[in-house]
Amino acid sequence: MKAPSLSIRARLTLWHASVLAVVILVFSAGTFFSAWLWLYHDLDRRLASDMTTVAAAHRMGTQELGELETQVGMTLFEVAQKGRVLYQATGWKQGQLALAMPPGETGVRTWTGPDGLVYRVARAPGPEYQITVARHERVVRDALKSLAIILSAGVPIAIGIALAGGYLLAGRVLSPIGAMADKARMISADSLAERLPTGNPRDEFGRLAGVINEALARVQGSFDQLRRFTADASHELRTPLTAMRSVGEVALHRPLDPDAYRNVIGSMLEEVEHLTRVVESLLALTRAESGAIRPKREAVDLCRLAEDVAAHLRVLADEKEQRLLVEAAEPVLADCDPAILRQGLTNILHNAIKYTPAGGQVRVAVTRPSAAEAAIEIRDSGPGIPPQHRARIFERFYRVDEGRARDLGGVGLGLAIARWAVEANGGRVELESAEGGGSLFRVCALRAVAVPGDGINPSQGSK
Ligand code: ADP
């Protein structure tokens, strides 16, 4: 059966009131029982004291017993000897208390007389004579009745106050949740900069609001990134389209000779080529980041990979009369996907060649910083990357020199793809660059695999 859907406030109130009701009931029952015990204990103590008084008076004589009645006001006692009544107080006779306890029986008992009055009767065993005393129980009973009335009226009132107090208290305690819900309801994609009220950041609700605010900040970051990416991608696609359009319009404006038309078509094709590169890079990056590409790891010889990539790009370095060196003294094996890592290395090395001036130098070094780690360093003698750009250099469409990078054919996605490619292989890309002193891109933290016969065990790790 489905539980009734009560609000948290109602549930808290009910729990609070139930617990309090149990406590109040237990406390009331305890109080009543203690009072009951104490009052009867007190009554029995008085009876014992009466018995001592009667015994003392009896020892002094019958007259003394009479004085007990007239002067002390004790009217409920009897003195007997072996079943024969020696003295009976007037109250004893009137109340027919002789029926209260059969002869020979001793102890304390409650007895209701024929007139409906209730007595507490006590008799002590004695070798020669027995003294029986009694007192009215009415006082005790009245006291207990009053206590019962007070408690039975007080308990529902206390539970009522607990309910009302609990409801108010739960409302106060839960008010931050209400405030958070009101604020959260107002937050939309356009107002992601808004945050939930945290109240006291150290209490549970404050911490919850803090966690939600952190999540909101991450969502806002992703949204901002997405917006920037959309804006950058549109800009990136619009620029060549605008160039093609203006070239076409100018060409259509007046008749041209075949060579001029060829030039127009040539420059349009250049833009198409750029557009194709942008679209292909975007597709590659989107596929990569969507998780559609799963690296197939195997032991890859990084020296051979570096040499392959360098051989592939050497023609570009040669065009610029650059020295392209690959330093790989001994084989270094790493656990990675060769195709993906090749893509990353190609982009970094291509940049090094692209941004290093003619006659410069580009060095690729395969190293093994520790038994467990393999790395590839790509160092160039180009202009370097100013410190303020270093943190953002791997972002999509981020360029240090927009115009120059575009002139050199860059689409602004090379390093973003390179970073993904290296990270997909468990590594990371580090950048060291002194402005004007060249750049050093280090592809590090790749998991080294033991090369048969090199005596180094990768499981030793590095410290
Ligand atoms: P692009 O296609 O423009 O080269 P990248 O993402 O590959 O895009 O690189 C981003 C920017 O980083 C480049 O525009 C360039 O300004 C800078 N950059 C990358 N590599 C180098 C390098 N080796 N030397 C100097 N600047 C570089």
Coordinates of C-alpha atoms and ligand atoms in Angstrom, one line a residue:
M1 CA 0.0 0.0 0.0
K2 CA 1.3 3.4 -0.9
A3 CA 2.2 5.7 2.1
P4 CA 0.1 8.9 2.2
S5 CA 2.2 11.7 0.7
L6 CA 2.7 14.0 3.7
S7 CA 4.9 17.0 3.4
I8 CA 8.3 16.8 5.3
R9 CA 7.0 19.5 7.6
A10 CA 3.9 17.4 8.5
R11 CA 6.0 14.3 8.9
L12 CA 8.6 16.1 11.1
T13 CA 5.7 17.5 13.2
L14 CA 4.1 14.1 13.6
W15 CA 7.4 12.5 14.6
H16 CA 8.2 15.2 17.0
A17 CA 4.7 15.1 18.6
S18 CA 4.7 11.3 18.8
V19 CA 8.1 11.1 20.5
L20 CA 7.0 13.9 22.9
A21 CA 3.7 12.2 23.5
V22 CA 5.5 8.9 24.4
V23 CA 7.8 10.8 26.7
I24 CA 4.9 12.7 28.4
L25 CA 2.9 9.5 28.8
V26 CA 5.8 7.6 30.4
F27 CA 6.6 10.6 32.6
S28 CA 2.9 10.9 33.7
A29 CA 2.6 7.2 34.4
G30 CA 5.8 7.3 36.4
T31 CA 4.7 10.4 38.3
F32 CA 1.3 8.8 39.1
F33 CA 2.8 5.5 40.2
S34 CA 5.5 7.2 42.4
A35 CA 2.8 9.4 44.0
W36 CA 0.7 6.2 44.6
L37 CA 3.6 4.4 46.2
W38 CA 4.6 7.4 48.3
L39 CA 1.1 8.2 49.6
Y40 CA 0.4 4.6 50.6
H41 CA 3.9 4.3 52.1
D42 CA 3.2 7.4 54.1
L43 CA -0.3 6.1 55.2
D44 CA 1.2 2.8 56.3
R45 CA 3.9 4.7 58.2
R46 CA 1.3 6.7 60.1
L47 CA -0.6 3.4 60.9
A48 CA 2.6 2.0 62.3
S49 CA 3.0 5.1 64.4
D50 CA -0.6 4.9 65.6
M51 CA 0.0 1.3 66.6
T52 CA 3.0 2.3 68.7
T53 CA 0.9 5.1 70.3
V54 CA -2.0 2.7 71.1
A55 CA 0.4 0.0 72.5
A56 CA 2.0 2.6 74.8
A57 CA -1.4 3.8 75.9
H58 CA -2.6 0.2 76.5
R59 CA 0.3 -0.5 78.7
M60 CA -0.6 2.5 80.8
G61 CA -4.3 1.4 81.2
T62 CA -7.7 1.6 79.7
Q63 CA -8.2 5.2 80.7
E64 CA -5.2 6.2 78.6
L65 CA -6.8 4.5 75.7
G66 CA -10.0 6.6 76.2
E67 CA -7.8 9.7 76.3
L68 CA -6.4 8.8 73.0
E69 CA -9.9 9.2 71.6
T70 CA -10.9 12.3 73.5
Q71 CA -7.6 14.2 73.5
V72 CA -5.6 12.9 70.5
G73 CA -8.6 12.3 68.3
M74 CA -7.7 8.7 67.4
T75 CA -11.1 6.9 66.9
L76 CA -10.1 3.9 64.8
F77 CA -8.4 1.3 66.9
E78 CA -9.0 -1.9 68.7
V79 CA -7.1 -3.9 71.4
A80 CA -7.9 -7.6 71.7
Q81 CA -6.4 -10.5 73.6
K82 CA -6.6 -14.0 72.1
G83 CA -9.7 -13.1 70.1
R84 CA -11.4 -11.3 73.0
V85 CA -11.9 -7.5 72.5
L86 CA -10.3 -5.5 75.3
Y87 CA -11.0 -2.1 73.9
Q88 CA -12.7 -0.7 70.8
A89 CA -12.7 3.0 69.9
T90 CA -16.0 4.6 69.0
G91 CA -15.2 5.1 65.4
W92 CA -14.2 1.4 65.2
K93 CA -17.6 0.3 66.4
Q94 CA -19.5 2.7 64.2
G95 CA -17.7 1.7 61.1
Q96 CA -18.0 -2.0 62.0
L97 CA -14.3 -2.3 61.5
A98 CA -14.3 -5.6 63.4
L99 CA -15.2 -7.1 60.0
A100 CA -12.1 -5.6 58.3
M101 CA -9.7 -8.3 59.3
P102 CA -10.6 -11.9 60.5
P103 CA -9.2 -12.7 64.0
G104 CA -5.7 -14.1 63.8
E105 CA -4.8 -12.4 60.5
T106 CA -2.1 -9.7 60.6
G107 CA -0.7 -7.2 58.1
V108 CA -2.0 -4.2 56.2
R109 CA -5.0 -4.2 53.9
T110 CA -7.6 -1.9 52.3
W111 CA -11.2 -2.5 53.3
T112 CA -14.5 -1.0 52.3
G113 CA -17.0 -0.8 55.1
P114 CA -20.8 -1.5 54.8
D115 CA -21.3 2.3 54.7
G116 CA -19.0 2.6 51.6
L117 CA -16.1 4.2 53.4
V118 CA -12.7 2.9 52.5
Y119 CA -10.2 2.2 55.3
R120 CA -6.6 1.2 55.5
V121 CA -6.4 -1.3 58.3
A122 CA -3.2 -2.6 60.0
R123 CA -2.6 -5.3 62.6
A124 CA 0.7 -6.2 64.2
P125 CA 1.3 -9.7 65.6
G126 CA 1.7 -9.7 69.3
P127 CA 2.2 -12.6 71.8
E128 CA -0.2 -11.3 74.4
Y129 CA -2.6 -8.9 72.7
Q130 CA -3.2 -7.6 69.1
I131 CA -3.6 -4.0 68.3
T132 CA -5.5 -3.2 65.1
V133 CA -5.5 0.4 63.8
A134 CA -7.2 2.0 60.8
R135 CA -7.2 5.3 58.9
H136 CA -9.5 6.6 56.2
E137 CA -8.0 6.1 52.8
R138 CA -10.1 9.0 51.4
V139 CA -7.3 11.6 51.6
V140 CA -4.9 9.4 49.7
R141 CA -7.5 8.5 47.1
D142 CA -8.6 12.1 46.7
A143 CA -5.0 13.1 46.2
L144 CA -4.4 10.4 43.6
K145 CA -7.7 11.3 41.9
S146 CA -6.7 15.0 41.6
L147 CA -3.3 14.0 40.3
A148 CA -5.0 11.7 37.7
I149 CA -7.3 14.5 36.6
I150 CA -4.4 17.0 36.3
L151 CA -2.4 14.5 34.3
S152 CA -5.1 13.4 32.0
A153 CA -6.0 17.0 31.2
G154 CA -2.3 18.1 31.0
V155 CA -1.2 15.3 28.7
P156 CA -3.4 16.2 25.7
I157 CA -2.7 19.9 26.2
A158 CA 1.1 19.1 26.3
I159 CA 0.7 17.0 23.1
G160 CA -1.3 19.8 21.5
I161 CA 1.5 22.3 22.4
A162 CA 4.1 19.8 21.0
L163 CA 2.2 19.6 17.7
A164 CA 1.8 23.3 17.3
G165 CA 5.4 24.0 18.5
G166 CA 6.7 21.2 16.2
Y167 CA 4.9 22.6 13.3
L168 CA 6.3 26.1 13.8
L169 CA 9.8 24.7 14.5
A170 CA 9.7 22.4 11.4
G171 CA 8.6 25.5 9.4
R172 CA 11.5 27.5 10.6
V173 CA 14.0 24.7 10.1
L174 CA 12.8 24.0 6.6
S175 CA 12.5 27.6 5.5
P176 CA 15.9 27.6 3.8
I177 CA 14.7 24.8 1.6
G178 CA 11.7 26.9 0.6
A179 CA 14.0 29.8 -0.1
M180 CA 16.3 27.6 -2.2
A181 CA 13.3 26.1 -4.1
D182 CA 12.0 29.6 -4.9
K183 CA 15.3 30.7 -6.2
A184 CA 16.0 27.5 -8.1
R185 CA 12.6 27.9 -9.8
M186 CA 13.8 31.3 -11.2
I187 CA 17.1 30.0 -12.6
S188 CA 17.0 29.4 -16.3
A189 CA 19.6 29.1 -19.0
D190 CA 19.7 32.9 -19.2
S191 CA 20.3 33.4 -15.5
L192 CA 22.8 30.7 -14.7
A193 CA 25.0 33.3 -12.9
E194 CA 22.3 33.3 -10.1
R195 CA 23.1 31.3 -7.0
L196 CA 20.9 29.7 -4.3
P197 CA 20.9 31.4 -0.9
T198 CA 23.3 29.5 1.4
G199 CA 22.2 30.9 4.8
N200 CA 24.7 29.4 7.3
P201 CA 27.2 27.7 5.0
R202 CA 28.3 25.3 7.8
D203 CA 24.9 23.7 8.5
E204 CA 23.4 20.9 6.4
F205 CA 21.2 23.1 4.2
G206 CA 24.1 25.6 3.7
R207 CA 26.3 22.8 2.6
L208 CA 23.6 21.4 0.2
A209 CA 23.1 24.9 -1.3
G210 CA 26.9 25.2 -1.6
V211 CA 27.0 21.8 -3.5
I212 CA 24.2 22.9 -5.8
N213 CA 25.8 26.2 -6.4
E214 CA 29.0 24.5 -7.3
A215 CA 27.1 22.3 -9.8
L216 CA 25.4 25.5 -11.1
A217 CA 28.9 27.1 -11.6
R218 CA 30.0 24.0 -13.6
V219 CA 26.8 24.1 -15.7
Q220 CA 27.4 27.8 -16.2
G221 CA 31.0 27.1 -17.2
S222 CA 29.9 24.5 -19.7
F223 CA 27.2 26.8 -21.1
D224 CA 29.7 29.7 -21.5
Q225 CA 32.1 27.3 -23.2
L226 CA 29.3 26.1 -25.5
R227 CA 28.3 29.6 -26.3
R228 CA 31.9 30.7 -27.0
F229 CA 32.4 27.6 -29.1
T230 CA 29.3 28.3 -31.2
A231 CA 30.3 31.9 -31.6
D232 CA 33.9 31.0 -32.5
A233 CA 32.8 28.2 -34.9
S234 CA 30.4 30.6 -36.6
H235 CA 33.1 33.2 -36.9
E236 CA 35.5 30.7 -38.2
L237 CA 33.1 29.5 -40.9
R238 CA 31.9 33.0 -41.8
T239 CA 35.3 34.4 -42.5
P240 CA 36.2 32.2 -45.5
L241 CA 32.6 32.4 -46.7
T242 CA 32.8 36.2 -46.7
A243 CA 36.1 36.1 -48.5
M244 CA 34.7 33.8 -51.2
R245 CA 31.7 36.0 -51.6
S246 CA 33.6 39.2 -52.0
V247 CA 36.1 37.6 -54.4
G248 CA 33.2 36.3 -56.4
E249 CA 31.3 39.6 -56.4
V250 CA 34.4 41.5 -57.5
A251 CA 35.0 39.0 -60.3
L252 CA 31.4 39.2 -61.5
H253 CA 31.5 43.0 -61.5
R254 CA 33.4 43.3 -64.7
P255 CA 34.7 40.9 -67.4
L256 CA 38.1 39.4 -66.7
D257 CA 40.6 37.5 -68.8
P258 CA 41.0 33.7 -68.2
D259 CA 44.1 34.1 -66.0
A260 CA 42.3 36.5 -63.7
Y261 CA 39.3 34.0 -63.5
R262 CA 41.8 31.3 -62.7
N263 CA 43.2 33.4 -59.9
V264 CA 39.7 34.0 -58.5
I265 CA 38.9 30.3 -58.6
G266 CA 42.2 29.6 -57.0
S267 CA 41.7 31.9 -54.1
M268 CA 38.1 30.6 -53.7
L269 CA 39.5 27.0 -53.6
E270 CA 41.9 28.1 -50.9
E271 CA 39.1 29.3 -48.8
V272 CA 37.1 26.1 -49.5
E273 CA 40.2 24.2 -48.4
H274 CA 40.3 26.2 -45.2
L275 CA 36.6 25.6 -44.6
T276 CA 37.1 21.9 -45.2
R277 CA 39.9 21.8 -42.6
V278 CA 37.8 23.7 -40.1
V279 CA 34.8 21.3 -40.6
E280 CA 37.0 18.2 -40.5
S281 CA 38.8 19.3 -37.3
L282 CA 35.5 20.2 -35.7
L283 CA 34.1 16.8 -36.6
A284 CA 37.2 15.1 -35.3
L285 CA 37.0 17.0 -32.0
T286 CA 33.3 16.5 -31.6
R287 CA 33.6 12.8 -32.3
A288 CA 36.6 12.6 -29.8
E289 CA 34.8 14.5 -27.1
S290 CA 31.6 12.5 -27.5
G291 CA 33.5 9.4 -26.5
A292 CA 32.7 7.7 -29.8
I293 CA 36.5 7.0 -30.3
R294 CA 37.8 4.3 -28.0
P295 CA 41.6 4.1 -27.8
K296 CA 43.0 0.7 -28.7
R297 CA 46.0 0.5 -26.5
E298 CA 49.1 -1.5 -27.4
A299 CA 52.8 -1.3 -26.8
V300 CA 54.0 1.4 -29.2
D301 CA 57.6 2.3 -30.0
L302 CA 57.6 6.1 -29.4
C303 CA 60.9 6.5 -31.2
R304 CA 59.6 5.0 -34.3
L305 CA 56.3 6.9 -34.0
A306 CA 58.2 10.2 -33.5
E307 CA 60.4 9.4 -36.6
D308 CA 57.3 8.6 -38.7
V309 CA 55.6 11.9 -37.7
A310 CA 58.8 13.8 -38.4
A311 CA 59.2 12.1 -41.7
H312 CA 55.7 12.9 -42.7
L313 CA 56.1 16.7 -41.9
R314 CA 59.8 17.0 -43.0
V315 CA 58.8 18.4 -46.3
L316 CA 57.3 21.4 -44.6
A317 CA 60.4 22.0 -42.5
D318 CA 62.5 21.6 -45.6
E319 CA 60.4 24.2 -47.4
K320 CA 61.3 26.7 -44.6
E321 CA 64.9 25.4 -44.5
Q322 CA 64.5 24.4 -40.8
R323 CA 66.5 21.7 -39.1
L324 CA 64.2 19.0 -37.9
L325 CA 65.9 16.6 -35.5
V326 CA 64.6 13.5 -33.8
E327 CA 66.6 12.4 -30.8
A328 CA 65.8 8.8 -29.7
A329 CA 68.8 7.0 -28.5
E330 CA 67.2 3.8 -27.3
P331 CA 63.7 2.3 -27.9
V332 CA 61.0 3.5 -25.6
L333 CA 57.7 1.6 -25.5
A334 CA 54.5 3.1 -24.2
D335 CA 51.0 1.7 -23.7
C336 CA 48.9 3.8 -26.1
D337 CA 46.8 4.0 -29.2
P338 CA 49.3 4.7 -32.0
A339 CA 46.8 6.3 -34.4
I340 CA 45.4 8.7 -31.8
L341 CA 48.9 9.6 -30.3
R342 CA 50.2 10.2 -33.9
Q343 CA 47.4 12.7 -34.5
G344 CA 48.3 14.6 -31.3
L345 CA 52.1 14.6 -32.1
T346 CA 51.4 15.6 -35.7
N347 CA 49.5 18.7 -34.6
I348 CA 52.1 19.8 -32.1
L349 CA 55.0 19.2 -34.5
H350 CA 53.1 20.9 -37.3
N351 CA 52.6 24.0 -35.1
A352 CA 56.3 24.0 -34.2
I353 CA 57.3 24.0 -37.9
K354 CA 54.5 26.5 -38.8
Y355 CA 55.3 29.1 -36.1
T356 CA 59.1 28.8 -36.2
P357 CA 60.7 31.2 -38.7
A358 CA 62.6 30.0 -41.7
G359 CA 66.0 28.7 -40.9
G360 CA 65.0 27.8 -37.3
Q361 CA 65.3 24.5 -35.5
V362 CA 62.8 21.9 -34.3
R363 CA 63.8 19.0 -32.1
V364 CA 61.8 16.0 -31.1
A365 CA 63.2 14.0 -28.2
V366 CA 61.8 10.7 -26.9
T367 CA 62.7 10.3 -23.2
R368 CA 61.9 8.0 -20.3
P369 CA 61.9 10.3 -17.2
S370 CA 61.3 7.2 -14.9
A371 CA 60.8 3.5 -15.2
A372 CA 57.0 3.9 -15.4
E373 CA 56.8 7.0 -17.6
A374 CA 57.6 7.7 -21.2
A375 CA 57.6 11.2 -22.7
I376 CA 58.1 13.1 -26.0
E377 CA 59.4 16.6 -26.1
I378 CA 58.9 18.9 -29.1
R379 CA 61.1 22.0 -28.8
D380 CA 61.3 24.8 -31.3
S381 CA 63.3 28.0 -31.8
G382 CA 60.2 30.0 -32.7
P383 CA 58.7 33.1 -31.0
G384 CA 57.5 31.3 -27.9
I385 CA 54.1 31.8 -26.3
P386 CA 53.6 34.8 -24.0
P387 CA 52.7 33.8 -20.4
Q388 CA 49.2 35.4 -20.5
H389 CA 48.2 33.0 -23.4
R390 CA 49.7 29.8 -22.0
A391 CA 46.7 28.8 -19.9
R392 CA 44.3 29.2 -22.8
I393 CA 46.4 27.9 -25.7
F394 CA 44.6 24.5 -25.7
E395 CA 41.1 26.0 -25.9
R396 CA 39.2 25.7 -29.1
F397 CA 39.8 28.5 -31.6
Y398 CA 42.2 30.3 -29.3
R399 CA 45.1 31.9 -31.0
V400 CA 47.9 34.1 -29.9
D401 CA 48.1 36.1 -33.0
E402 CA 44.7 35.7 -34.8
G403 CA 45.8 37.2 -38.2
R404 CA 49.2 35.5 -38.3
A405 CA 47.8 32.1 -37.3
R406 CA 45.1 32.4 -40.0
D407 CA 47.6 33.4 -42.6
L408 CA 49.6 30.3 -41.8
G409 CA 46.5 28.2 -42.4
G410 CA 45.7 27.4 -38.8
V411 CA 42.1 26.6 -37.8
G412 CA 42.7 27.1 -34.1
L413 CA 41.7 23.5 -33.2
G414 CA 45.1 21.7 -33.5
L415 CA 46.1 22.0 -29.8
A416 CA 42.6 21.1 -28.6
I417 CA 42.8 17.9 -30.6
A418 CA 46.3 17.3 -29.5
R419 CA 45.4 17.6 -25.9
W420 CA 42.5 15.2 -26.3
A421 CA 44.7 12.7 -28.1
V422 CA 47.3 12.7 -25.4
E423 CA 44.8 12.6 -22.5
A424 CA 42.9 9.8 -24.2
N425 CA 46.2 7.8 -23.9
G426 CA 46.5 8.6 -20.2
G427 CA 49.1 11.3 -20.7
R428 CA 49.1 15.1 -20.5
V429 CA 50.6 18.0 -22.4
E430 CA 52.8 20.5 -20.6
L431 CA 54.0 23.7 -22.1
E432 CA 57.2 25.5 -21.3
S433 CA 57.9 28.6 -23.3
A434 CA 60.0 31.7 -22.9
E435 CA 58.8 34.5 -25.0
G436 CA 61.2 34.9 -27.9
G437 CA 63.1 31.8 -26.7
G438 CA 61.0 29.1 -28.4
S439 CA 58.4 26.7 -27.1
L440 CA 58.7 23.3 -25.5
F441 CA 55.6 21.0 -25.6
R442 CA 56.1 18.0 -23.4
V443 CA 53.8 15.0 -24.0
C444 CA 54.3 13.3 -20.6
A445 CA 52.9 10.7 -18.2
L446 CA 52.5 8.1 -20.9
R447 CA 52.7 4.6 -19.4
A448 CA 56.0 3.0 -20.2
V449 CA 56.1 -0.7 -21.2
A450 CA 59.2 -2.7 -20.5
V451 CA 61.5 -3.1 -23.5
P452 CA 62.8 -6.6 -23.6
G453 CA 66.4 -6.6 -22.4
D454 CA 66.5 -3.0 -21.0
G455 CA 66.5 -4.2 -17.4
I456 CA 64.0 -1.5 -16.3
N457 CA 60.8 -2.7 -14.7
P458 CA 58.0 -0.1 -15.2
S459 CA 56.1 -1.4 -12.1
Q460 CA 58.9 0.2 -9.9
G461 CA 57.2 3.5 -10.7
S462 CA 58.8 6.9 -10.1
K463 CA 59.1 8.8 -6.8
Ligands
ADP1 P1 46.2 26.9 -35.1 O1 45.5 26.1 -36.1 O2 45.9 28.3 -35.1 O3 47.7 26.6 -35.1 P2 46.3 25.5 -32.6 O4 45.3 25.1 -31.6 O5 47.2 24.5 -33.2 O6 45.7 26.4 -33.7 O7 47.3 26.5 -31.8 C1 46.7 27.6 -31.1 C2 47.6 28.8 -31.1 O8 48.8 28.5 -30.3 C3 48.2 29.1 -32.4 O9 47.3 30.0 -33.1 C4 49.5 29.9 -32.1 O10 49.2 31.2 -31.8 C5 49.9 29.2 -30.8 N1 51.0 28.2 -31.0 C6 50.8 26.9 -31.0 N2 52.0 26.2 -31.2 C7 52.9 27.2 -31.2 C8 54.4 27.2 -31.3 N3 55.1 26.1 -31.4 N4 55.0 28.4 -31.2 C9 54.3 29.5 -31.1 N5 53.0 29.6 -31.0 C10 52.3 28.5 -31.0

